[in-house]
Every structure is written in C-alpha cells, then in structure tokens.
Coordinates of C-alpha atoms in Angstrom, one line a residue:
Chain A
M1 CA 280.9 185.4 57.0
E2 CA 282.8 185.8 54.0
V3 CA 281.5 184.8 50.1
L4 CA 284.1 183.5 49.3
K5 CA 282.6 182.0 45.1
T6 CA 279.2 182.5 43.8
H7 CA 277.8 179.9 41.3
A8 CA 274.8 180.1 40.0
V9 CA 272.8 176.2 39.7
H10 CA 270.1 174.0 39.3
G11 CA 267.8 177.3 39.8
G12 CA 269.3 178.0 43.3
T13 CA 272.2 179.9 44.1
L14 CA 275.2 178.6 45.7
R15 CA 277.7 180.0 48.0
Y16 CA 281.4 179.0 49.9
L17 CA 281.3 180.8 53.4
K18 CA 284.8 181.4 54.8
H19 CA 284.0 182.0 58.5
D20 CA 284.7 182.2 62.5
S21 CA 284.3 179.6 64.7
A22 CA 284.2 179.3 68.8
A23 CA 284.3 176.0 68.6
T24 CA 287.7 175.6 66.3
G25 CA 289.4 179.1 67.4
T26 CA 290.1 178.9 63.6
P27 CA 287.8 180.5 60.3
M28 CA 286.3 177.3 59.0
T29 CA 284.2 177.2 55.5
L30 CA 281.7 175.4 53.7
S31 CA 279.6 175.6 50.6
V32 CA 276.0 176.1 50.9
F33 CA 272.4 176.0 48.5
V34 CA 269.5 177.4 48.6
P35 CA 267.3 176.5 46.4
A36 CA 264.5 179.0 44.6
G37 CA 262.1 181.5 46.0
E38 CA 262.0 182.7 49.4
G39 CA 261.9 179.6 51.8
P40 CA 261.9 179.3 54.0
F41 CA 263.5 176.5 53.8
P42 CA 265.0 173.2 55.5
V43 CA 268.4 172.9 55.8
L44 CA 270.3 169.2 55.0
I45 CA 273.5 168.7 56.3
W46 CA 276.1 166.6 54.7
L47 CA 279.5 165.6 56.3
S48 CA 282.7 164.5 54.4
G49 CA 285.2 161.8 54.0
L50 CA 288.2 161.3 54.9
T51 CA 290.9 163.7 52.9
C52 CA 287.9 165.6 52.1
T53 CA 286.8 169.5 51.8
E54 CA 284.0 170.5 51.8
D55 CA 284.1 170.8 47.9
N56 CA 284.3 167.2 46.9
F57 CA 280.2 166.7 47.5
T58 CA 279.7 170.2 46.3
T59 CA 281.1 169.5 42.7
K60 CA 281.1 165.7 42.5
A61 CA 277.3 164.4 43.9
G62 CA 275.2 166.1 42.2
A63 CA 272.8 166.5 45.2
Y64 CA 271.3 169.9 44.3
R65 CA 269.2 169.1 42.0
A66 CA 267.3 167.3 44.0
A67 CA 267.1 169.5 46.7
A68 CA 265.8 172.2 44.2
E69 CA 263.1 169.6 43.0
H70 CA 262.5 169.3 46.8
G71 CA 263.3 172.5 48.5
V72 CA 266.2 171.7 50.3
I73 CA 268.7 174.1 52.0
I74 CA 272.4 171.8 51.8
V75 CA 275.7 172.5 53.7
A76 CA 278.7 171.4 53.5
P77 CA 281.5 171.7 55.8
D78 CA 285.0 171.1 55.5
T79 CA 286.2 167.7 57.6
S80 CA 288.2 169.6 60.4
P81 CA 290.4 173.0 61.2
R82 CA 293.3 173.6 58.7
G83 CA 295.9 176.0 58.5
E84 CA 299.9 176.6 60.1
G85 CA 298.5 176.8 63.1
V86 CA 296.8 173.5 63.7
A87 CA 298.1 170.1 64.6
D88 CA 298.2 168.2 61.3
D89 CA 300.2 164.6 61.1
P90 CA 301.1 163.5 57.6
A91 CA 298.7 160.7 58.0
Y92 CA 295.7 161.1 55.2
D93 CA 293.3 159.6 58.0
L94 CA 294.4 161.3 60.8
G95 CA 294.9 165.9 61.7
Q96 CA 293.9 167.9 58.4
G97 CA 291.5 166.4 56.7
A98 CA 290.4 164.1 59.0
G99 CA 288.2 165.5 62.4
F100 CA 285.7 162.0 62.4
Y101 CA 282.7 164.5 63.8
I102 CA 284.4 164.7 67.8
D103 CA 285.5 166.7 70.8
A104 CA 289.6 165.8 71.0
T105 CA 290.3 165.8 75.1
E106 CA 294.3 165.1 73.4
V107 CA 297.1 167.0 73.0
P108 CA 298.5 168.4 70.5
W109 CA 294.2 167.8 68.7
A110 CA 292.1 169.6 71.6
P111 CA 292.7 173.1 70.8
H112 CA 291.3 173.3 67.1
F113 CA 290.2 169.4 66.5
R114 CA 286.0 169.9 68.6
M115 CA 284.3 169.1 64.7
E116 CA 280.9 167.8 67.2
T117 CA 280.6 170.9 68.8
Y118 CA 281.5 173.0 65.3
V119 CA 278.5 171.4 63.8
A120 CA 276.2 171.2 66.3
E121 CA 276.2 175.0 67.4
D122 CA 278.2 177.0 65.3
L123 CA 277.5 175.6 62.0
I124 CA 274.0 174.9 62.9
A125 CA 274.1 179.4 64.4
L126 CA 274.9 180.1 61.3
V127 CA 272.9 178.3 58.7
D128 CA 270.5 179.6 61.0
A129 CA 271.2 183.3 61.2
E130 CA 272.1 183.9 57.8
F131 CA 269.5 182.3 55.4
P132 CA 266.1 181.6 55.0
T133 CA 265.7 178.3 57.7
T134 CA 263.0 176.4 59.3
G135 CA 264.6 175.4 61.9
R136 CA 264.4 172.0 60.9
R137 CA 267.4 169.7 59.5
G138 CA 268.7 166.4 58.4
I139 CA 271.9 165.4 58.8
S140 CA 274.2 163.2 56.3
G141 CA 277.5 162.0 55.3
H142 CA 279.8 159.6 53.9
S143 CA 282.7 157.2 55.0
M144 CA 284.0 159.4 58.3
G145 CA 280.6 161.5 57.4
G146 CA 278.7 159.1 57.6
H147 CA 280.0 157.4 61.2
G148 CA 279.8 161.9 62.4
A149 CA 275.8 162.0 60.8
L150 CA 275.1 159.0 62.5
T151 CA 276.7 159.9 65.8
L152 CA 275.3 163.5 65.8
A153 CA 271.9 162.7 65.0
L154 CA 272.0 159.8 67.8
R155 CA 273.4 162.1 70.7
H156 CA 271.9 165.3 69.4
P157 CA 268.6 164.9 68.6
D158 CA 267.0 167.6 69.5
L159 CA 268.9 169.1 66.2
F160 CA 268.0 166.1 63.7
A161 CA 265.0 165.6 62.9
S162 CA 266.6 162.6 60.2
V163 CA 269.9 161.2 59.3
S164 CA 271.2 158.9 56.6
A165 CA 274.8 157.6 55.7
F166 CA 276.7 156.5 52.7
A167 CA 279.1 153.4 53.1
P168 CA 279.4 155.5 56.9
I169 CA 281.8 154.1 59.5
C170 CA 279.1 152.3 61.6
S171 CA 281.5 151.2 64.7
P172 CA 284.4 153.0 65.2
T173 CA 285.8 152.1 67.8
R174 CA 286.1 148.6 65.7
C175 CA 288.3 149.3 62.4
A176 CA 291.8 150.5 62.4
W177 CA 290.5 153.8 60.9
G178 CA 288.4 154.3 64.4
E179 CA 290.9 153.0 66.4
K180 CA 293.9 155.2 65.6
A181 CA 291.8 158.5 65.3
F182 CA 290.2 157.6 69.0
T183 CA 293.4 157.0 71.1
A184 CA 294.7 160.0 69.4
Y185 CA 292.4 162.5 70.1
L186 CA 290.1 160.7 72.5
G187 CA 293.1 158.8 75.3
D188 CA 294.1 155.3 75.7
D189 CA 290.5 155.2 77.4
R190 CA 288.2 153.3 75.7
A191 CA 285.6 153.9 78.6
T192 CA 284.9 157.8 76.4
W193 CA 285.2 155.7 72.5
D194 CA 280.8 153.8 72.9
A195 CA 279.6 157.9 73.2
H196 CA 280.8 158.1 69.0
D197 CA 279.7 154.1 68.0
A198 CA 276.6 154.6 66.1
A199 CA 276.6 150.9 66.5
R200 CA 276.9 151.1 70.7
L201 CA 275.0 154.2 70.9
I202 CA 272.0 152.7 69.2
E203 CA 272.3 149.5 71.2
G204 CA 272.1 152.0 74.8
G205 CA 269.6 152.7 73.0
A206 CA 270.9 156.6 72.4
A207 CA 267.5 158.0 69.9
R208 CA 265.2 155.3 71.0
G209 CA 261.7 156.2 69.4
R210 CA 263.0 159.8 67.7
F211 CA 264.3 158.2 64.2
D212 CA 261.7 156.2 62.4
D213 CA 264.2 155.6 60.1
V214 CA 268.1 155.3 59.8
L215 CA 268.7 155.4 55.4
I216 CA 272.1 153.1 54.6
D217 CA 273.5 152.9 51.1
Q218 CA 276.4 150.3 51.1
G219 CA 278.3 149.7 47.4
D220 CA 279.1 145.6 48.0
A221 CA 282.6 146.5 46.0
D222 CA 283.2 149.1 48.3
S223 CA 287.1 148.3 48.8
F224 CA 286.6 149.6 52.8
L225 CA 283.5 147.6 53.1
L226 CA 285.3 144.5 55.4
E227 CA 287.5 145.8 57.0
Q228 CA 286.8 149.6 57.9
L229 CA 282.8 150.3 57.7
K230 CA 280.3 147.0 59.0
P231 CA 277.0 147.7 58.4
E232 CA 277.0 144.3 60.0
L233 CA 277.2 145.6 63.2
L234 CA 274.6 148.9 62.9
Q235 CA 272.0 146.5 61.5
A236 CA 273.0 144.1 64.5
A237 CA 272.8 146.8 67.1
A238 CA 269.7 148.3 65.2
D239 CA 268.0 144.3 65.7
A240 CA 269.2 144.3 69.5
A241 CA 267.2 147.2 70.4
G242 CA 264.6 147.2 68.0
Q243 CA 265.3 150.3 66.5
T244 CA 264.3 150.6 62.1
V245 CA 267.6 150.8 60.0
T246 CA 267.4 150.8 55.9
I247 CA 270.5 149.3 55.0
R248 CA 270.7 148.5 51.0
M249 CA 274.0 147.0 50.3
Q250 CA 274.0 148.3 45.7
P251 CA 276.0 145.5 43.8
G252 CA 278.7 146.8 42.4
Y253 CA 279.4 150.5 43.4
D254 CA 282.3 151.0 44.8
H255 CA 283.5 153.8 48.2
S256 CA 283.4 157.1 45.3
Y257 CA 281.4 159.7 44.7
F258 CA 280.2 158.0 41.8
F259 CA 278.2 155.6 43.7
M260 CA 277.1 158.5 46.0
A261 CA 276.2 160.6 43.1
S262 CA 273.9 157.6 42.1
F263 CA 271.3 157.1 45.5
I264 CA 271.8 160.8 47.0
A265 CA 268.3 162.0 45.2
D266 CA 266.7 159.0 47.3
H267 CA 268.5 160.2 50.0
V268 CA 267.9 164.3 49.7
A269 CA 264.0 162.7 49.2
F270 CA 264.1 161.3 52.4
H271 CA 265.5 164.1 54.4
A272 CA 262.8 166.5 52.6
E273 CA 260.0 164.4 53.5
R274 CA 260.7 163.8 57.1
L275 CA 261.8 167.4 57.6
K276 CA 258.6 168.4 56.1
A277 CA 256.7 166.4 57.7
Chain B
M1 CA 293.3 149.6 25.1
E2 CA 294.1 150.0 28.9
V3 CA 291.8 150.1 31.9
L4 CA 292.5 152.4 34.3
K5 CA 289.8 152.2 36.6
T6 CA 286.2 151.2 36.8
H7 CA 282.9 152.9 38.9
A8 CA 279.3 151.8 38.9
V9 CA 277.8 154.7 38.3
H10 CA 274.0 155.0 38.0
G11 CA 273.3 151.1 37.2
G12 CA 275.4 151.4 33.7
T13 CA 279.5 151.0 34.0
L14 CA 281.9 153.9 33.7
R15 CA 285.3 153.3 32.6
Y16 CA 289.1 155.5 32.2
L17 CA 290.8 154.1 30.1
K18 CA 294.3 155.2 27.9
H19 CA 295.2 154.1 24.5
D20 CA 297.9 154.4 21.7
S21 CA 296.6 157.0 18.9
A22 CA 297.6 157.6 15.7
A23 CA 297.4 160.2 15.1
T24 CA 298.4 161.8 18.3
G25 CA 301.8 159.6 18.4
T26 CA 301.1 159.4 21.8
P27 CA 298.8 156.9 24.7
M28 CA 296.1 159.5 25.0
T29 CA 293.7 159.0 27.5
L30 CA 289.5 159.5 28.2
S31 CA 286.2 157.8 30.1
V32 CA 283.4 156.4 28.8
F33 CA 279.8 156.0 30.2
V34 CA 277.4 152.6 28.9
P35 CA 274.2 152.0 31.1
A36 CA 273.2 149.0 31.9
G37 CA 272.1 146.1 29.3
E38 CA 273.2 145.3 26.6
G39 CA 272.6 147.7 23.8
P40 CA 273.4 148.5 21.2
F41 CA 273.5 152.2 21.8
P42 CA 274.2 155.7 20.5
V43 CA 277.2 157.9 21.6
L44 CA 277.4 161.2 23.0
I45 CA 281.3 162.4 22.5
W46 CA 281.5 165.2 25.0
L47 CA 285.1 167.6 24.6
S48 CA 286.1 169.8 27.3
G49 CA 287.4 173.2 27.6
L50 CA 290.4 174.6 28.0
T51 CA 292.8 173.2 31.4
C52 CA 290.5 169.9 31.6
T53 CA 291.1 166.5 31.5
E54 CA 288.6 163.9 31.2
D55 CA 288.7 164.0 34.3
N56 CA 286.3 167.3 34.9
F57 CA 283.1 166.2 33.3
T58 CA 283.5 163.5 34.0
T59 CA 283.4 164.2 38.5
K60 CA 281.6 167.1 37.6
A61 CA 278.8 167.1 35.2
G62 CA 276.4 164.9 36.4
A63 CA 275.4 163.4 33.1
Y64 CA 275.7 160.2 32.9
R65 CA 271.7 160.1 35.3
A66 CA 270.4 161.1 31.8
A67 CA 272.8 159.0 29.6
A68 CA 271.5 155.7 32.3
E69 CA 268.0 156.9 31.7
H70 CA 268.0 157.5 27.6
G71 CA 270.4 155.2 27.4
V72 CA 273.3 156.8 26.0
I73 CA 276.9 155.8 26.1
I74 CA 278.8 159.2 26.8
V75 CA 282.5 159.0 25.4
A76 CA 285.1 162.2 27.7
P77 CA 288.4 162.3 25.7
D78 CA 291.4 164.3 27.4
T79 CA 291.8 168.0 25.9
S80 CA 295.6 167.6 24.3
P81 CA 298.6 164.7 24.0
R82 CA 300.0 165.2 27.4
G83 CA 303.6 163.8 28.7
E84 CA 307.5 164.5 28.5
G85 CA 308.2 164.4 25.0
V86 CA 305.3 166.3 24.3
A87 CA 306.1 170.7 23.6
D88 CA 304.1 172.5 25.5
D89 CA 303.6 176.4 27.1
P90 CA 303.0 178.2 30.6
A91 CA 299.9 179.8 29.7
Y92 CA 297.0 178.0 30.8
D93 CA 295.0 178.5 26.9
L94 CA 298.3 177.0 24.5
G95 CA 299.7 173.7 24.7
Q96 CA 299.1 171.0 26.6
G97 CA 295.2 171.0 28.4
A98 CA 294.8 173.4 25.2
G99 CA 294.3 171.7 21.7
F100 CA 291.9 173.2 20.7
Y101 CA 290.3 170.0 18.1
I102 CA 292.7 171.0 15.0
D103 CA 295.4 169.9 13.9
A104 CA 298.8 171.8 14.3
T105 CA 300.4 172.2 10.8
E106 CA 303.4 174.6 13.2
V107 CA 306.1 173.9 14.6
P108 CA 306.3 173.0 17.6
W109 CA 302.9 171.6 17.7
A110 CA 302.6 169.5 14.0
P111 CA 303.5 166.3 15.6
H112 CA 301.7 165.5 17.8
F113 CA 299.0 168.3 18.4
R114 CA 296.4 166.6 16.2
M115 CA 293.7 166.8 17.6
E116 CA 290.5 166.9 14.8
T117 CA 292.3 163.8 13.7
Y118 CA 292.5 161.7 17.2
V119 CA 288.6 162.8 17.4
A120 CA 287.5 161.7 14.2
E121 CA 289.2 159.1 13.7
D122 CA 291.2 157.3 16.8
L123 CA 288.2 158.0 19.2
I124 CA 285.8 156.7 17.0
A125 CA 287.2 153.9 16.1
L126 CA 288.3 152.8 18.8
V127 CA 284.2 153.5 21.3
D128 CA 282.8 151.8 17.9
A129 CA 285.2 148.6 18.3
E130 CA 285.5 147.7 22.1
F131 CA 282.0 149.2 22.9
P132 CA 278.1 148.0 21.9
T133 CA 277.6 151.2 19.8
T134 CA 274.3 151.7 17.3
G135 CA 277.5 153.7 15.1
R136 CA 275.1 156.9 15.3
R137 CA 276.8 159.2 17.0
G138 CA 276.5 162.8 18.6
I139 CA 279.1 165.8 19.8
S140 CA 279.2 168.3 22.7
G141 CA 281.6 170.1 24.9
H142 CA 282.3 173.4 26.6
S143 CA 283.9 176.0 26.0
M144 CA 287.3 175.4 24.0
G145 CA 285.5 172.2 24.1
G146 CA 281.7 173.8 22.0
H147 CA 283.7 174.8 19.7
G148 CA 285.2 171.8 18.7
A149 CA 282.2 170.2 18.9
L150 CA 280.4 172.4 16.4
T151 CA 283.1 172.6 13.9
L152 CA 283.7 169.0 13.8
A153 CA 280.2 168.4 13.7
L154 CA 280.5 171.2 10.7
R155 CA 283.5 169.3 9.2
H156 CA 282.4 166.1 9.7
P157 CA 278.8 166.1 9.4
D158 CA 278.6 161.8 8.6
L159 CA 280.1 161.3 11.4
F160 CA 278.0 163.2 13.5
A161 CA 274.1 163.6 13.5
S162 CA 273.5 165.7 16.3
V163 CA 275.3 169.5 17.7
S164 CA 274.7 171.0 20.7
A165 CA 277.6 173.4 23.3
F166 CA 278.1 175.0 26.5
A167 CA 279.1 178.7 26.5
P168 CA 281.0 177.3 23.0
I169 CA 283.9 180.0 21.6
C170 CA 281.4 180.6 18.7
S171 CA 283.8 182.1 16.3
P172 CA 287.9 181.6 17.0
T173 CA 289.3 183.9 14.4
R174 CA 287.3 186.6 16.4
C175 CA 288.5 186.6 20.0
A176 CA 291.7 186.6 21.6
W177 CA 291.9 183.1 22.4
G178 CA 291.7 181.7 19.5
E179 CA 293.7 184.1 17.7
K180 CA 296.6 183.4 20.3
A181 CA 295.9 178.8 19.4
F182 CA 296.1 179.7 15.8
T183 CA 298.6 181.8 15.4
A184 CA 300.5 179.0 17.4
Y185 CA 298.9 176.3 15.8
L186 CA 298.2 176.8 12.1
G187 CA 300.2 179.8 11.6
D188 CA 300.1 183.4 11.1
D189 CA 297.8 182.7 7.3
R190 CA 294.4 183.2 7.8
A191 CA 293.1 181.9 5.4
T192 CA 293.4 178.8 6.3
W193 CA 291.8 179.3 10.5
D194 CA 287.7 180.3 8.7
A195 CA 287.6 176.5 8.2
H196 CA 287.7 175.8 12.1
D197 CA 285.4 178.6 12.7
A198 CA 282.1 177.9 13.6
A199 CA 280.3 180.4 12.9
R200 CA 282.4 180.9 8.9
L201 CA 281.3 177.9 9.0
I202 CA 278.0 178.3 9.1
E203 CA 278.3 181.3 7.2
G204 CA 279.2 179.8 4.0
G205 CA 276.8 176.6 4.0
A206 CA 279.1 174.1 5.7
A207 CA 276.6 170.8 6.3
R208 CA 273.2 173.2 5.4
G209 CA 270.4 171.0 6.1
R210 CA 272.3 168.4 8.3
F211 CA 271.7 169.3 11.4
D212 CA 267.7 170.0 11.8
D213 CA 268.5 172.2 15.4
V214 CA 272.1 173.3 17.6
L215 CA 271.5 173.8 21.3
I216 CA 273.4 176.2 22.6
D217 CA 273.6 177.6 26.6
Q218 CA 275.1 180.1 27.4
G219 CA 275.4 181.5 31.0
D220 CA 275.1 185.5 30.6
A221 CA 276.8 186.5 33.7
D222 CA 279.5 184.0 32.1
S223 CA 282.9 186.6 32.9
F224 CA 284.0 185.5 29.0
L225 CA 280.9 186.1 27.6
L226 CA 281.6 189.7 25.6
E227 CA 285.1 189.2 25.2
Q228 CA 286.1 185.2 23.8
L229 CA 282.6 183.6 23.5
K230 CA 280.8 185.9 21.3
P231 CA 277.5 183.6 20.7
E232 CA 275.6 186.7 18.9
L233 CA 278.2 185.9 15.8
L234 CA 277.2 182.3 15.6
Q235 CA 273.3 183.8 15.9
A236 CA 274.2 186.0 12.7
A237 CA 275.9 183.7 10.9
A238 CA 272.8 180.9 11.5
D239 CA 270.2 183.8 9.8
A240 CA 272.3 184.9 7.3
A241 CA 272.7 181.1 6.1
G242 CA 269.1 180.2 7.5
Q243 CA 269.9 177.3 9.6
T244 CA 268.1 176.9 12.8
V245 CA 270.0 177.1 15.8
T246 CA 268.2 177.4 19.8
I247 CA 271.0 179.9 22.2
R248 CA 269.6 179.5 25.8
M249 CA 271.2 182.5 27.7
Q250 CA 270.5 181.8 31.0
P251 CA 270.4 184.2 33.3
G252 CA 273.0 184.5 36.5
Y253 CA 274.8 180.6 35.1
D254 CA 278.5 181.5 34.8
H255 CA 281.7 179.4 32.5
S256 CA 281.7 176.9 35.2
Y257 CA 280.4 173.0 35.8
F258 CA 277.7 174.3 37.8
F259 CA 276.2 176.2 34.9
M260 CA 276.7 172.5 32.7
A261 CA 275.4 170.4 35.9
S262 CA 272.4 171.7 35.9
F263 CA 271.1 172.0 31.9
I264 CA 273.2 168.3 30.6
A265 CA 269.8 166.6 31.1
D266 CA 268.6 168.9 28.7
H267 CA 271.5 168.3 26.1
V268 CA 271.1 164.8 26.6
A269 CA 268.0 164.5 25.8
F270 CA 268.5 166.8 22.6
H271 CA 271.1 164.0 21.5
A272 CA 268.2 161.5 22.3
E273 CA 266.0 162.5 20.6
R274 CA 268.0 163.0 17.5
L275 CA 270.3 159.9 17.9
K276 CA 267.4 157.5 18.2
A277 CA 265.5 158.8 15.2

C-alpha cells in the first residue's frame, strides 16, 4: 500500500492510497477516512458513479463531518481499473470509469474489469489489514455505484451489515446504461445478467431477512430518473418479496453531488446505527 | 445576469451565474446559494485563492449546510477576469486566476484586472438587485482570498459588517506571492502597496472600532505558512493597534479545502451572529 496524499479533515485523517489488486491485475487507487481516536471503527464503503474516480466523493460529498461524529471509517475506491494496458472505450459509460462493479467475462474486458471481486476481496482485505476496523461494514453508492452497493450487498450479505444508495440504477437489465454495459462485460446471454440486477435479486429473495431496511434517496429533478434509474422497479420487487425499502423522493434535487451532500449525513447515521448494533 | 446552472442543495437553491462587469469590462462568473424561504437574508461573500474559479469553494467547502441552518446567502465570485482578450501569465500566481482583489494600475493588467472595484461595486450591486438580501454582508476567503477579504473589509468598512479568513496572506508586501503580484499590478513604488496589506492596514488604524473581532483559521501543517502567510505579522499589528483578532492555529491541517470544510461552519456562524445583530 502506497500513501499518495494525507489530509487532516474534521479531526480525522484522510489518505489517498494506491495498492496492487490481484482481482484486476492492476494498481488501484482509493481514499480512506479514519476518525480521530484509537477505534476500532466500522467501515462504510462508497461506490461512485460513471466517470468518477475516488476523488469526486472524497472532495464533494461532505461526508466526513458525519463520519467523524459517528465514528465510521469511509472507504471510496476508484470505479474501474485504469492505465495503458487496460481496455477502454471512448464512451463515458463503458470501460475505464465505468466498471459497473461486476466481473467481466467477455473480451477485451475480462482480464482487468473484475470490480466485484476487487471490492469483495482485495479492497476489504486491504482496509481490514491496514486500519483499525471492527470487521463490520456497510456499503453505499451513487448511480452506477448505487447499483454496485445494492447488488454487492445482496450477493454478499455476509460481508455487509447495512446498505443504502443515492439515485441507484435499480434494474440494469432494463435500462440503456445497464444493457450496454452488461452486453459488453457479460455477453449477449441475458440469463447471466439477472444476478447483477438489484430489483431482480430482491424479487428472487436474495438476502431475504438479512437487511431490516434499505435506504434510498432519489431526486425528483434527476434527469436520469425515468430512463435509467427506475426506482419503481425496486419498490415493486421489494413489495413482492416482502423486503423493506425506504425510497425517499427528494423534491427538486438532481443527479449531482449537491444532492448527495444534502443527505449524506442521514446515510452515515443509517449505517452507523446498524454497524454498531 | 445569465443563469448557467441551478442545483437544489440543503433545501436551498444554488445558481451558477454570469454577468457583465463594468469594472473588469468582461463577463464574470460566480455562484450564489440562497436558503429556503422568503428571506431577506444577510450575505456572506467568499473570495477564493490562487488558481481557483467560483467552482472550488462551491463544490468542495461544504458550506451550504451551515448557510441553510443560519439563513445566510453565500456568494462566491471567480478570482479574476478571464478570456482571450484578457492579459495572462504562464505562472499560477499571476494573471488569470490570480487577481489579488486589487485594481491594477500597470500595463498589461490595468484595463481588466480591477477585482477590488468588481467586488465592492458590481458584485454587491448584482446580488442586492437579484436576491432577497437584508443589505448586511460579511466577507471571508482563503489564502489570496483571505488577503482579499481582510483588505476589502478594512478598506470598505461601510460595506462589510463582519470579516474572517482561512490561511490568509496576511502581509502581501512581505512575502513572495504578494511582492510579485503587487509589482506587476501596482508597479515598483512600494508606497502604493501598503493600502492593500492587511497587517499594514490594521497597524495604521484602518477600520478601528468597526469590527469587534476578526476570525482567522490557520493550519499548522500548511506548507505556505512560514514563507507566504505569516499570521504573526497580523497578530503583531492587531496587538499594536488594539484590534481584536482570533487566530486559531489548527494542529495538523494543511492548505486544502479539507481544512476549510472542517471549520467553515464556525465561520458561517461567526458571520451570521454579526450580520443578524
């Protein structure tokens, strides 16, 4: 683990880090905020959206005041492997910056684009080895990262004790962003897709009884709401499966970090309550 | 006034704006946060540091939670005129992005680099005309913008009822950043410089009795502290002049927006208390 930068913030310590990932076969970058004190602290993993690096959340979300108050470590990884030897696409919604938190099976993506295994194995192992964690962790994210948070929590309920999201892609098998990415990364056989679709996973009973609630904030002025995000599909799946979800439609809010900054303290508190239980 | 972007944040409305400035003879950009409700609200003007536009503070400072709580409008202008017809310099500390909140008298800067008059006249007039203000306002800023906040408040005490700063350049006539900029913008005659040096202004009794306190936060791990910022010169001037200043040395904090985000709520509260009095 290489420490790239260190900043004091809200009484704690924020580090930008680089480490080698076995999952992606590349160096990966991330930020880690550790509150003041000895700990140990529970961990909240934050997954960012399309085009982001670890820097967007770290500089714009304003999450560390609440993290300091509640005594929570926050970990924000990059959204994909990067670099010259890594496949890419000129579009903003495929390739570098658009890993979708799944393990690609198709060329040219398969060798490096393994973001599910990266988060579930390498990232968690690094954080638990290097920082004073309790071993309990939650997961949240925005847009593509909201999809990542929901699906990783539903697929790995032993790893995560709490889950929330901002403006998540709720059903990637039924929107353009998801269909494009899953076709590229997983291939044309849609039978393989449902295991990475939050609404389908909930509908199928994944993690039934493992999460008492799932907190989701969604701006009603979000320009991606109708075509890409579709929280109504998640609500319908939850209703059908008997899973409690709390979807808060926030009037006037858009898809930006100003929206997340407005409600991030609620999410940190939601996770802290469950991670300290 | 052209509205470039609008975002909901913390219950209020954030707008990125463009307007024509008579002072600079150019279009100028800024952001304005207005809390929820009818108002009228007092105004806090924020002046940013070297290399910044209005966007750095707006996205990174996390100021709007406190502004919403206290009912304060926050205005963040760009740090200089910009554009093809505007003089510039390849260095980061001169020209576009480095206006120093003074009116240049020297070529090639004089026609456009008139940031003192821009803030004191055009910016304030725009804000009071377009937004529900009480007409009472404070001023704050960071680094070069901390110098701007202190000197504009001391030179125009009728315009500003409160003043604070983060890591300000306390005496630009006695540091490399200030000497370079003042030589370029004001010329070689140092007799003209002292009127734009916060420590010299306080020493000379400017605004005596007009500010009950001046709040300054400074990180002790700030790499510019010893050579450029020199808060000890401001403290000495204040002691000599009988001006109360509260300089808080914050242990471990650097020159970044993570430092400002950690203490911005204290500054908003400091201004709100004085602006609502």
